[in-house]
Structures are given as structure tokens and as C-alpha cells.
Amino acid sequence: MFKKIAKKLFGESSDSGLSGGFFLNVRCSVCGEEFHLFINTSTDLLQNFDAQGGLSYSLKKEIVGVHCRNLIQVRMEFDGAKKLLEKEIENGEFIEGP
């Protein structure tokens, strides 16, 4: 009964439990420190409008660890449905999973 009420109040979550976001996992190219950041696609993405009124999204993230002062820069581009189109990283590398 409580599950039904919770679904009506808060909506049904996805199987992964991460509806509304994803984890960004990166490693510092200098010291090897790993970062596991949750990106909320509702609040962390920037809206971009083109001349024809089309919508896309982007993410720019700067990460500095505690082991060294290397600045890791991440840039990601998404389409209007928030599907990842491209990603690039400076001073680090993308890693799979936490």
C-alpha cells in the first residue's frame, strides 16, 4: 500500500535508480586520483539555443583533487533530448564504473 502511495506522490523511478542523472567517473592524469561525480541532468546541464530556436545542452565541469592541484576539465555536449553527443577531457581520463 505504501509503495502505491509513494509512486503516486513521487513518480516511478527507473530500474537503475538514477532517473534524472548519471555518474561522471574520471581519473587524474598526474596522480591517478579517481572522482565519481553525480550529474543531475535537470540542474547541472546548460541550455543552448541556436538561431532557429533549437535546443541543446552542455556540461562544463572543473575538478581539482586533494592529492594534487591538477585541474581536470570536462566538456560534454547533449542533444535536445539530453542524449550524449560528444565528450572531451583535459588533464584526465574517463573511466568506467565507480
PDB file of C-alpha atoms in Angstrom:
ATOM      1  CA  MET A   1       0.000   0.000   0.000  1.00  0.00           C
ATOM      2  CA  PHE A   2       2.786   2.442   0.893  1.00  0.00           C
ATOM      3  CA  LYS A   3       4.576   1.700  -2.385  1.00  0.00           C
ATOM      4  CA  LYS A   4       1.445   2.668  -4.350  1.00  0.00           C
ATOM      5  CA  ILE A   5       1.115   5.927  -2.431  1.00  0.00           C
ATOM      6  CA  ALA A   6       4.810   6.711  -2.902  1.00  0.00           C
ATOM      7  CA  LYS A   7       4.531   6.062  -6.658  1.00  0.00           C
ATOM      8  CA  LYS A   8       1.603   8.467  -6.912  1.00  0.00           C
ATOM      9  CA  LEU A   9       3.348  11.157  -4.884  1.00  0.00           C
ATOM     10  CA  PHE A  10       6.894  10.871  -6.209  1.00  0.00           C
ATOM     11  CA  GLY A  11       6.533   9.048  -9.520  1.00  0.00           C
ATOM     12  CA  GLU A  12       8.015   5.753 -10.555  1.00  0.00           C
ATOM     13  CA  SER A  13      11.805   5.551 -10.597  1.00  0.00           C
ATOM     14  CA  SER A  14      13.826   3.801 -13.269  1.00  0.00           C
ATOM     15  CA  ASP A  15      15.453   0.415 -12.702  1.00  0.00           C
ATOM     16  CA  SER A  16      18.862   1.993 -12.232  1.00  0.00           C
ATOM     17  CA  GLY A  17      17.592   4.390  -9.577  1.00  0.00           C
ATOM     18  CA  LEU A  18      19.352   7.223 -11.409  1.00  0.00           C
ATOM     19  CA  SER A  19      16.491   8.759 -13.341  1.00  0.00           C
ATOM     20  CA  GLY A  20      17.442  12.363 -13.834  1.00  0.00           C
ATOM     21  CA  GLY A  21      21.179  11.913 -13.888  1.00  0.00           C
ATOM     22  CA  PHE A  22      24.327   9.875 -14.401  1.00  0.00           C
ATOM     23  CA  PHE A  23      27.724   9.327 -12.821  1.00  0.00           C
ATOM     24  CA  LEU A  24      30.760  11.039 -14.330  1.00  0.00           C
ATOM     25  CA  ASN A  25      33.815   8.919 -13.493  1.00  0.00           C
ATOM     26  CA  VAL A  26      37.235  10.420 -14.206  1.00  0.00           C
ATOM     27  CA  ARG A  27      40.860   9.820 -13.188  1.00  0.00           C
ATOM     28  CA  CYS A  28      43.594  12.440 -12.749  1.00  0.00           C
ATOM     29  CA  SER A  29      46.377  12.012 -15.315  1.00  0.00           C
ATOM     30  CA  VAL A  30      49.014  13.208 -12.798  1.00  0.00           C
ATOM     31  CA  CYS A  31      48.311  11.386  -9.507  1.00  0.00           C
ATOM     32  CA  GLY A  32      45.677   8.780 -10.509  1.00  0.00           C
ATOM     33  CA  GLU A  33      43.027  10.009  -8.055  1.00  0.00           C
ATOM     34  CA  GLU A  34      39.541   8.906  -9.118  1.00  0.00           C
ATOM     35  CA  PHE A  35      36.388  11.010  -8.970  1.00  0.00           C
ATOM     36  CA  HIS A  36      32.807   9.721  -9.084  1.00  0.00           C
ATOM     37  CA  LEU A  37      30.501  12.706  -9.538  1.00  0.00           C
ATOM     38  CA  PHE A  38      26.721  12.527  -9.908  1.00  0.00           C
ATOM     39  CA  ILE A  39      25.483  14.835 -12.677  1.00  0.00           C
ATOM     40  CA  ASN A  40      21.850  15.873 -12.304  1.00  0.00           C
ATOM     41  CA  THR A  41      20.575  16.420 -15.849  1.00  0.00           C
ATOM     42  CA  SER A  42      17.826  18.745 -14.575  1.00  0.00           C
ATOM     43  CA  THR A  43      20.127  21.205 -12.811  1.00  0.00           C
ATOM     44  CA  ASP A  44      23.733  20.697 -13.977  1.00  0.00           C
ATOM     45  CA  LEU A  45      23.303  20.982 -17.752  1.00  0.00           C
ATOM     46  CA  LEU A  46      23.360  24.361 -19.501  1.00  0.00           C
ATOM     47  CA  GLN A  47      20.690  25.126 -22.111  1.00  0.00           C
ATOM     48  CA  ASN A  48      21.923  26.271 -25.530  1.00  0.00           C
ATOM     49  CA  PHE A  49      19.645  27.786 -28.184  1.00  0.00           C
ATOM     50  CA  ASP A  50      20.616  28.074 -31.845  1.00  0.00           C
ATOM     51  CA  ALA A  51      19.454  30.762 -34.318  1.00  0.00           C
ATOM     52  CA  GLN A  52      16.470  28.629 -35.418  1.00  0.00           C
ATOM     53  CA  GLY A  53      15.277  28.126 -31.838  1.00  0.00           C
ATOM     54  CA  GLY A  54      16.654  24.600 -31.494  1.00  0.00           C
ATOM     55  CA  LEU A  55      17.652  23.421 -28.037  1.00  0.00           C
ATOM     56  CA  SER A  56      20.755  21.516 -26.958  1.00  0.00           C
ATOM     57  CA  TYR A  57      22.583  21.106 -23.655  1.00  0.00           C
ATOM     58  CA  SER A  58      26.193  21.238 -22.487  1.00  0.00           C
ATOM     59  CA  LEU A  59      28.168  20.465 -19.354  1.00  0.00           C
ATOM     60  CA  LYS A  60      31.425  22.071 -18.290  1.00  0.00           C
ATOM     61  CA  LYS A  61      32.999  20.708 -15.123  1.00  0.00           C
ATOM     62  CA  GLU A  62      36.309  21.587 -13.470  1.00  0.00           C
ATOM     63  CA  ILE A  63      37.653  19.095 -10.946  1.00  0.00           C
ATOM     64  CA  VAL A  64      40.556  19.502  -8.503  1.00  0.00           C
ATOM     65  CA  GLY A  65      41.501  16.688  -6.162  1.00  0.00           C
ATOM     66  CA  VAL A  66      43.038  16.540  -2.735  1.00  0.00           C
ATOM     67  CA  HIS A  67      46.208  14.645  -3.747  1.00  0.00           C
ATOM     68  CA  CYS A  68      47.474  17.179  -6.287  1.00  0.00           C
ATOM     69  CA  ARG A  69      46.372  20.508  -7.708  1.00  0.00           C
ATOM     70  CA  ASN A  70      45.930  19.301 -11.302  1.00  0.00           C
ATOM     71  CA  LEU A  71      42.845  20.934 -12.880  1.00  0.00           C
ATOM     72  CA  ILE A  72      40.741  18.406 -14.810  1.00  0.00           C
ATOM     73  CA  GLN A  73      38.352  19.960 -17.326  1.00  0.00           C
ATOM     74  CA  VAL A  74      35.394  18.022 -18.737  1.00  0.00           C
ATOM     75  CA  ARG A  75      33.168  19.209 -21.583  1.00  0.00           C
ATOM     76  CA  MET A  76      30.120  17.299 -22.804  1.00  0.00           C
ATOM     77  CA  GLU A  77      27.529  18.092 -25.467  1.00  0.00           C
ATOM     78  CA  PHE A  78      23.970  16.728 -25.478  1.00  0.00           C
ATOM     79  CA  ASP A  79      21.076  16.961 -27.929  1.00  0.00           C
ATOM     80  CA  GLY A  80      17.636  18.386 -27.062  1.00  0.00           C
ATOM     81  CA  ALA A  81      16.607  15.049 -25.511  1.00  0.00           C
ATOM     82  CA  LYS A  82      19.739  15.128 -23.272  1.00  0.00           C
ATOM     83  CA  LYS A  83      21.372  12.279 -25.189  1.00  0.00           C
ATOM     84  CA  LEU A  84      25.190  12.463 -25.107  1.00  0.00           C
ATOM     85  CA  LEU A  85      26.661  13.563 -28.445  1.00  0.00           C
ATOM     86  CA  GLU A  86      30.323  14.107 -27.576  1.00  0.00           C
ATOM     87  CA  LYS A  87      32.663  14.379 -24.616  1.00  0.00           C
ATOM     88  CA  GLU A  88      36.239  15.500 -24.058  1.00  0.00           C
ATOM     89  CA  ILE A  89      38.562  15.769 -21.103  1.00  0.00           C
ATOM     90  CA  GLU A  90      41.812  17.617 -20.390  1.00  0.00           C
ATOM     91  CA  ASN A  91      44.381  16.522 -17.783  1.00  0.00           C
ATOM     92  CA  GLY A  92      42.487  13.320 -17.014  1.00  0.00           C
ATOM     93  CA  GLU A  93      40.726  10.315 -18.477  1.00  0.00           C
ATOM     94  CA  PHE A  94      37.212   8.907 -18.396  1.00  0.00           C
ATOM     95  CA  ILE A  95      36.828   5.627 -16.501  1.00  0.00           C
ATOM     96  CA  GLU A  96      34.019   3.082 -16.449  1.00  0.00           C
ATOM     97  CA  GLY A  97      32.067   2.499 -13.257  1.00  0.00           C
ATOM     98  CA  PRO A  98      32.828   3.586  -9.687  1.00  0.00           C
TER      99      PRO A  98
END
